[in-house]
Amino acid sequence: MIAQLTSSERQYSAVILILLLMAGIAMAALGKADALGVQGVIVLLYSGVLLAFVLSSIDKPEPSEDRQANYYDDPIKVGIVLSMVWAVFGMFMGVWVAAQLAWPNLAFDAAWSTFGRMRPAHTTGVIFGFGGNALIATSFHVVQRTSRTRLAGQLSPWFVLMGYNLFCLLAVSGYFIGITQSKEYAEAEWYADLWLVIVWVTYLVLYIRTLARRKEPHIYVANWYFMAFIVVVAMLHIVNNLAVPVSWGHAKSYTIWPGVQDAMVQWWYGHNAVAFFLTAGFLGMMYYYLPKRAGRPIFSYRLSILSFWGITFFYMWAGSHHLHYTALPHWVQNLGMTFSVMLLVPSWASAGNALLTLNGAWHKVRDDATLRFMMVAAVFYGLSTFEGSFLAIRPVNSLSHYTDWTVGHVHAGALGWVALITFGSLYTLVPALWKRERMYSAALVEVHFWLALAGTLIYVFAMWNSGIIQGLMWRTYTEDNALAYSFVDSLLAMYPYYIARAFGGLLFLLGTIVGCYNIWMTVRMAPVTAQDHADLPDRRAAPGIAPSPAE
Amino acid sequence: MSELFHRKIERTAIGFVVAIIAAASVGGIVEIAPLFTIPDTVEEAPDMRLYTPLELAGRDIYVREGCYACHSQMIRTLSDEVERYGPYSLAVESKYDHPMLWGSKRTGPDLARVGGKYSDFWHVAHLSNPRDVVPESNMPAYAFLARTPLRMDDLGLRLAALRAVGVPYTDDMIENAAADAYGQATPDSSYSEGVTGRYGEKTQISAFDGVTTNVTEMDALVAYLQVLGRLTDVAYGRTAASEQAPDPDQ
């Protein structure tokens, strides 16, 4: 990996890591007894280990002159590995917290292992750890292949990837020791948020510079989605995380947004984290790997345009549907509901575009579990966006809100759509990247597919049942016009479903572990392909960019 | 025509990014900015008081432990919720909340008006092991709170940070934050009077965890739970009827 960097690039990376190391020392010194001190030590160790790695290879020979003639795939490979490591961690946390709801003593009377601290470790682990790394890795791959050019930086891809993982590590380790902003899906505290801004701006600059070097006149549709993902997540992240720390020595901060405005900002963020992290980014994946695997072009260019701009415009209005019947003014609730319903059009345009792309390739869907992963993901995308629009309607929401129905809905999207499209993409990408003929075992891909599908269905059906039962019990009146059930009555009715849900999650986790093994064995054992001369950047000079050997 | 336009815009990365920012900004601006300018958004509540330092410390513990993941603090305008939990929540009741803790999931019941509903003793027993009090409960045990002394030296900094984001704490309150936290959890001490003087006569002075020799995190969390829904009485004076949940038979 280091061998691909010139000696001056290696020195730059050492300097960056030394600066980071000093930041870690400063945090540890300022934080002292506060939890911030512990976070400083984590920064210190993280940058120290990377620095030792860089220094150990700093004297290796220079890379060959023609490195520009190849795609830059090393950061992608590391990103895939990190993504799968986070997947196992995050899903394991999910199974554990799910089991705690059925058997609360599984927290073992410790503070760090209580539900409230582990739940954000689960959500951050899977969304940002697993999902985020997969998005960074696949976006690096897609932007190079669709632009027929190498990434526009040698060091910055590493900075983005490793910097992003430092953010994830700070966030998750912080939850266990009690650091959180309590904003759902934005729990990480101010210093980690600031760090993420630096990383994210680097990511955006790298992406735009790479696109600027493209050898194709048009920017391919997958890149539209990756760009929307990068740009809008930056907007959301910055606005929602504006906060004043207690002091420079405290991990704790207070958001600048008060009460009702905070609620609106938080769910504007929260819902669009779903839209631009969990939807736009993964649609970018789908628009490249699904047609690639199916061997068919995208069904409709017009549908792509319609769905892209529909999603980018409509989604940003939808967040207030998380606040129906609350103290948020009625007009905002109605706007949120209206746009949420309208969102169904661009969402189904995307899902339909994906499924119609498979016309003429359905026999492949039958035979190839990798393509089936992506097909089922598109179906789940269609189903959960329909469910989302439905749940955003005020009277429906009066029943579903605060219940497990919401949790089921999220997991239909997160497991059925996000995770399945990721696995399908990774099974397409891994052999290509490591120059293998195929995955180590097609049978294990098949096993993973059925474990994942069964796990998702069990999970979602359990949560539909428990959510609807819970919602109905809360609002049931006796003939004397009194509430029929106490809260505890409704909790007791949940236990069977909580056990079923934990079981469904366990199946999904097992599938992921099978996937990890399969990827590992592919890298180590699968037969190597002959050099593919088509998989090289176009060496024609891009308009306006002079070829320069020093690059 | 529009397709031709798109053919153009997708040839430039910067132009595309600008178009994305433009399209994505509208919704947030239209929905968020007026919440600061329309006066009806947050009601008037002249009797509204601030969290005391002890209650604030308790609130920070509530945040730290992720209680909001299972407990909402937002009673919706639905009749069954009003009957179960009390008058529906008003925006003004969280006007000093940074962040708001409205929550999104009720694995446990809503806590917006739990203050005063149970005794301090009940809360301590329940937090120490919920199943001692509610055998069916699946809430984690928080026995460690009673074993952990409350950090009080930085309470002044916390109040000052909140003042920076708009909560009207006075210099006097910030200066005496640690003493007030001690005084609120130690009845009959010389510090207790200062608390009611600064935060109002209704402030509850109590040995929340039943032990007066030290101030623990349990003291702080129970003090916070006991003030939930009691910062202002304005919600009890509202007469607007809540909505009946839609009846599928009609």
Coordinates of N, CA, C and O in Angstrom, one line a residue, chain B residues 15-103:
Chain B
G15 N -21.1 22.6 -11.6 CA -22.5 23.0 -11.9 C -23.5 22.0 -11.2 O -24.5 22.4 -10.7
F16 N -23.2 20.8 -11.3 CA -24.1 19.8 -10.8 C -24.1 19.9 -9.2 O -25.2 19.8 -8.7
V17 N -23.0 20.1 -8.6 CA -23.0 20.3 -7.2 C -23.8 21.5 -6.8 O -24.6 21.5 -5.8
V18 N -23.7 22.6 -7.5 CA -24.4 23.8 -7.2 C -25.9 23.5 -7.3 O -26.7 23.9 -6.5
A19 N -26.3 22.8 -8.4 CA -27.7 22.5 -8.6 C -28.2 21.6 -7.4 O -29.4 21.8 -6.9
I20 N -27.4 20.7 -6.9 CA -27.8 19.8 -5.8 C -28.0 20.7 -4.6 O -29.1 20.6 -3.9
I21 N -27.1 21.6 -4.3 CA -27.2 22.4 -3.1 C -28.5 23.3 -3.2 O -29.3 23.4 -2.2
A22 N -28.8 23.8 -4.4 CA -30.0 24.7 -4.6 C -31.2 23.8 -4.3 O -32.1 24.2 -3.5
A23 N -31.3 22.7 -4.9 CA -32.5 21.9 -4.8 C -32.7 21.4 -3.4 O -33.8 21.3 -2.9
A24 N -31.6 21.1 -2.7 CA -31.7 20.5 -1.3 C -31.9 21.5 -0.2 O -32.2 21.2 0.9
S25 N -31.7 22.8 -0.5 CA -31.8 23.8 0.5 C -33.2 24.3 0.8 O -33.5 24.6 1.9
V26 N -34.0 24.2 -0.2 CA -35.4 24.9 -0.1 C -36.2 24.3 1.1 O -36.6 25.1 2.0
G27 N -36.3 23.0 1.2 CA -37.2 22.4 2.2 C -36.8 22.8 3.6 O -37.6 23.2 4.4
G28 N -35.5 22.7 3.9 CA -35.0 23.1 5.2 C -35.3 24.5 5.6 O -35.8 24.9 6.7
I29 N -35.0 25.4 4.6 CA -35.2 26.8 4.9 C -36.6 27.2 5.1 O -37.0 27.8 6.1
V30 N -37.5 26.6 4.3 CA -39.0 26.9 4.4 C -39.5 26.4 5.7 O -40.4 27.0 6.4
E31 N -39.0 25.2 6.2 CA -39.6 24.6 7.4 C -39.0 25.1 8.7 O -39.6 25.0 9.7
I32 N -37.7 25.5 8.6 CA -37.0 25.8 9.9 C -37.0 27.3 10.2 O -37.4 27.7 11.3
A33 N -36.7 28.1 9.2 CA -36.5 29.6 9.5 C -37.8 30.2 10.1 O -37.7 30.9 11.1
P34 N -39.0 29.9 9.6 CA -40.2 30.5 10.2 C -40.4 30.1 11.7 O -41.1 30.8 12.4
L35 N -39.9 29.0 12.1 CA -40.1 28.6 13.5 C -39.4 29.6 14.5 O -39.8 29.7 15.6
F36 N -38.5 30.4 14.0 CA -37.9 31.4 14.8 C -38.6 32.7 14.7 O -38.4 33.6 15.5
T37 N -39.4 32.9 13.6 CA -40.0 34.2 13.4 C -41.5 34.3 13.7 O -42.0 35.4 14.0
I38 N -42.2 33.2 13.6 CA -43.6 33.2 13.9 C -43.8 33.1 15.4 O -43.4 32.1 16.0
P39 N -44.4 34.1 16.0 CA -44.4 34.2 17.5 C -45.3 33.1 18.0 O -45.0 32.6 19.2
D40 N -46.3 32.6 17.3 CA -47.2 31.5 17.8 C -46.5 30.2 18.1 O -47.0 29.3 18.7
T41 N -45.3 30.1 17.5 CA -44.6 28.8 17.6 C -44.4 28.3 19.0 O -44.6 27.1 19.3
V42 N -43.9 29.2 19.8 CA -43.7 28.9 21.2 C -44.6 29.8 22.1 O -44.6 31.0 22.0
E43 N -45.4 29.1 22.9 CA -46.4 29.8 23.7 C -45.7 30.7 24.8 O -44.5 30.5 25.1
E44 N -46.5 31.6 25.4 CA -46.0 32.4 26.6 C -46.1 31.5 27.9 O -47.1 30.9 28.0
A45 N -45.1 31.6 28.7 CA -45.3 30.9 30.0 C -44.5 31.7 31.1 O -43.3 31.5 31.3
P46 N -45.2 32.8 31.6 CA -44.5 33.7 32.5 C -43.9 33.0 33.8 O -42.9 33.4 34.4
D47 N -44.6 31.9 34.2 CA -44.1 31.2 35.4 C -43.0 30.2 35.2 O -42.6 29.5 36.1
M48 N -42.5 30.1 33.9 CA -41.5 29.1 33.6 C -40.2 29.3 34.4 O -39.7 30.4 34.3
R49 N -39.7 28.2 35.0 CA -38.5 28.4 35.7 C -37.4 27.6 35.0 O -37.7 26.8 34.1
L50 N -36.1 27.8 35.4 CA -35.0 27.1 34.8 C -34.7 25.9 35.5 O -35.1 25.7 36.7
Y51 N -34.0 25.0 34.9 CA -33.5 23.8 35.6 C -32.4 24.2 36.6 O -31.6 25.1 36.3
T52 N -32.5 23.7 37.8 CA -31.5 24.0 38.8 C -30.2 23.2 38.4 O -30.3 22.3 37.6
P53 N -29.0 23.6 39.0 CA -27.8 22.8 38.6 C -27.9 21.3 38.8 O -27.5 20.5 38.0
L54 N -28.6 20.9 39.9 CA -28.7 19.5 40.2 C -29.6 18.8 39.1 O -29.3 17.7 38.6
E55 N -30.7 19.5 38.8 CA -31.6 18.9 37.8 C -31.0 18.9 36.4 O -31.1 17.9 35.7
L56 N -30.2 19.9 36.1 CA -29.4 19.9 34.9 C -28.4 18.8 34.8 O -28.3 18.1 33.8
A57 N -27.7 18.6 35.9 CA -26.8 17.4 36.0 C -27.6 16.1 35.8 O -27.1 15.2 35.1
G58 N -28.8 16.0 36.3 CA -29.6 14.9 36.1 C -30.0 14.7 34.7 O -30.0 13.6 34.1
R59 N -30.3 15.8 34.1 CA -30.7 15.8 32.6 C -29.5 15.3 31.8 O -29.7 14.5 30.9
D60 N -28.3 15.8 32.1 CA -27.1 15.4 31.4 C -26.9 13.9 31.6 O -26.4 13.2 30.6
I61 N -27.2 13.3 32.7 CA -27.1 11.9 33.0 C -28.1 11.2 32.1 O -27.9 10.1 31.5
Y62 N -29.3 11.7 32.1 CA -30.4 11.1 31.3 C -30.0 11.0 29.8 O -30.2 10.0 29.1
V63 N -29.3 12.1 29.3 CA -28.8 12.1 28.0 C -27.7 11.1 27.8 O -27.6 10.3 26.9
R64 N -26.7 11.1 28.8 CA -25.6 10.2 28.7 C -26.0 8.7 28.7 O -25.4 7.9 27.9
E65 N -27.0 8.4 29.4 CA -27.4 7.0 29.5 C -28.3 6.6 28.3 O -28.8 5.4 28.2
G66 N -28.7 7.6 27.5 CA -29.5 7.2 26.4 C -31.0 6.9 26.8 O -31.6 6.1 26.1
C67 N -31.5 7.5 27.8 CA -32.8 7.1 28.3 C -33.9 7.4 27.2 O -34.9 6.8 27.1
Y68 N -33.5 8.5 26.4 CA -34.4 8.9 25.3 C -34.6 7.9 24.3 O -35.6 8.0 23.4
A69 N -33.8 6.8 24.2 CA -34.0 5.8 23.2 C -35.2 4.9 23.5 O -35.7 4.3 22.6
C70 N -35.7 5.0 24.7 CA -36.9 4.2 25.1 C -38.0 5.0 25.7 O -39.1 4.5 25.9
H71 N -37.7 6.2 26.1 CA -38.8 7.0 26.8 C -38.9 8.3 26.0 O -38.0 9.1 25.8
S72 N -40.1 8.6 25.6 CA -40.4 9.9 25.0 C -40.7 10.9 26.1 O -40.9 10.6 27.2
Q73 N -40.6 12.2 25.7 CA -41.0 13.3 26.6 C -41.9 14.2 25.7 O -41.6 15.4 25.6
M74 N -42.9 13.7 25.1 CA -43.7 14.4 24.2 C -45.1 13.8 24.2 O -45.3 12.7 23.5
I75 N -46.1 14.3 24.9 CA -47.4 13.8 24.9 C -48.1 14.4 23.7 O -48.3 15.6 23.6
R76 N -48.6 13.5 22.8 CA -49.2 14.0 21.6 C -50.6 14.5 21.9 O -51.2 14.2 22.9
T77 N -51.2 15.2 20.9 CA -52.5 15.8 21.1 C -53.6 14.7 20.7 O -54.5 15.0 19.9
L78 N -53.5 13.5 21.3 CA -54.4 12.5 21.1 C -55.1 12.1 22.4 O -54.4 12.1 23.5
S79 N -56.4 11.9 22.4 CA -57.1 11.8 23.7 C -56.5 10.6 24.6 O -56.4 10.8 25.8
D80 N -56.2 9.5 24.0 CA -55.7 8.4 24.8 C -54.4 8.8 25.5 O -54.1 8.4 26.6
E81 N -53.5 9.5 24.8 CA -52.3 9.9 25.4 C -52.5 10.9 26.5 O -51.9 10.9 27.6
V82 N -53.5 11.8 26.3 CA -53.8 12.8 27.4 C -54.3 12.1 28.6 O -54.0 12.4 29.7
E83 N -55.1 11.1 28.4 CA -55.7 10.4 29.5 C -54.6 9.5 30.2 O -54.6 9.4 31.5
R84 N -53.7 9.0 29.5 CA -52.7 8.2 30.1 C -51.6 9.0 30.8 O -51.1 8.6 31.9
Y85 N -51.2 10.1 30.1 CA -50.0 10.8 30.6 C -50.2 12.2 31.1 O -49.3 12.8 31.8
G86 N -51.4 12.8 30.8 CA -51.6 14.2 31.3 C -51.7 15.1 30.1 O -51.7 14.6 28.9
P87 N -51.9 16.4 30.3 CA -52.1 17.4 29.3 C -51.0 17.3 28.2 O -49.9 17.0 28.5
Y88 N -51.5 17.4 26.9 CA -50.5 17.3 25.9 C -49.4 18.4 26.0 O -49.6 19.5 26.5
S89 N -48.2 18.0 25.5 CA -47.0 18.8 25.7 C -47.1 20.1 24.9 O -47.6 20.1 23.7
L90 N -46.6 21.2 25.4 CA -46.5 22.5 24.7 C -45.1 22.8 24.3 O -44.1 22.3 25.0
A91 N -44.9 23.5 23.2 CA -43.5 23.8 22.8 C -42.8 24.6 23.9 O -41.6 24.4 24.1
V92 N -43.5 25.4 24.6 CA -42.8 26.3 25.6 C -42.2 25.4 26.7 O -41.1 25.8 27.3
E93 N -42.7 24.2 26.9 CA -42.2 23.4 28.0 C -40.8 22.9 27.7 O -40.1 22.5 28.6
S94 N -40.4 22.9 26.5 CA -39.0 22.5 26.2 C -38.2 23.7 25.7 O -37.1 23.5 25.0
K95 N -38.6 24.9 26.0 CA -37.9 26.0 25.4 C -36.5 26.2 25.9 O -35.6 26.8 25.2
Y96 N -36.2 25.7 27.1 CA -34.8 25.8 27.6 C -34.1 24.4 27.4 O -33.0 24.3 28.0
D97 N -34.7 23.6 26.6 CA -34.0 22.2 26.4 C -33.0 22.2 25.3 O -33.4 22.4 24.1
H98 N -31.8 22.0 25.6 CA -30.7 21.9 24.6 C -30.0 20.6 24.9 O -29.1 20.6 25.8
P99 N -30.2 19.5 24.2 CA -31.2 19.4 23.1 C -32.6 19.0 23.7 O -32.7 18.8 24.9
M100 N -33.6 19.0 22.8 CA -34.9 18.5 23.2 C -34.8 17.0 23.4 O -33.9 16.4 22.8
L101 N -35.6 16.5 24.2 CA -35.6 15.0 24.5 C -37.0 14.4 24.2 O -37.5 13.6 25.0
W102 N -37.6 14.8 23.1 CA -38.9 14.4 22.8 C -39.0 12.9 22.5 O -40.0 12.2 22.7
G103 N -37.8 12.3 22.0 CA -37.8 10.9 21.8 C -38.5 10.4 20.5 O -39.2 11.2 19.9

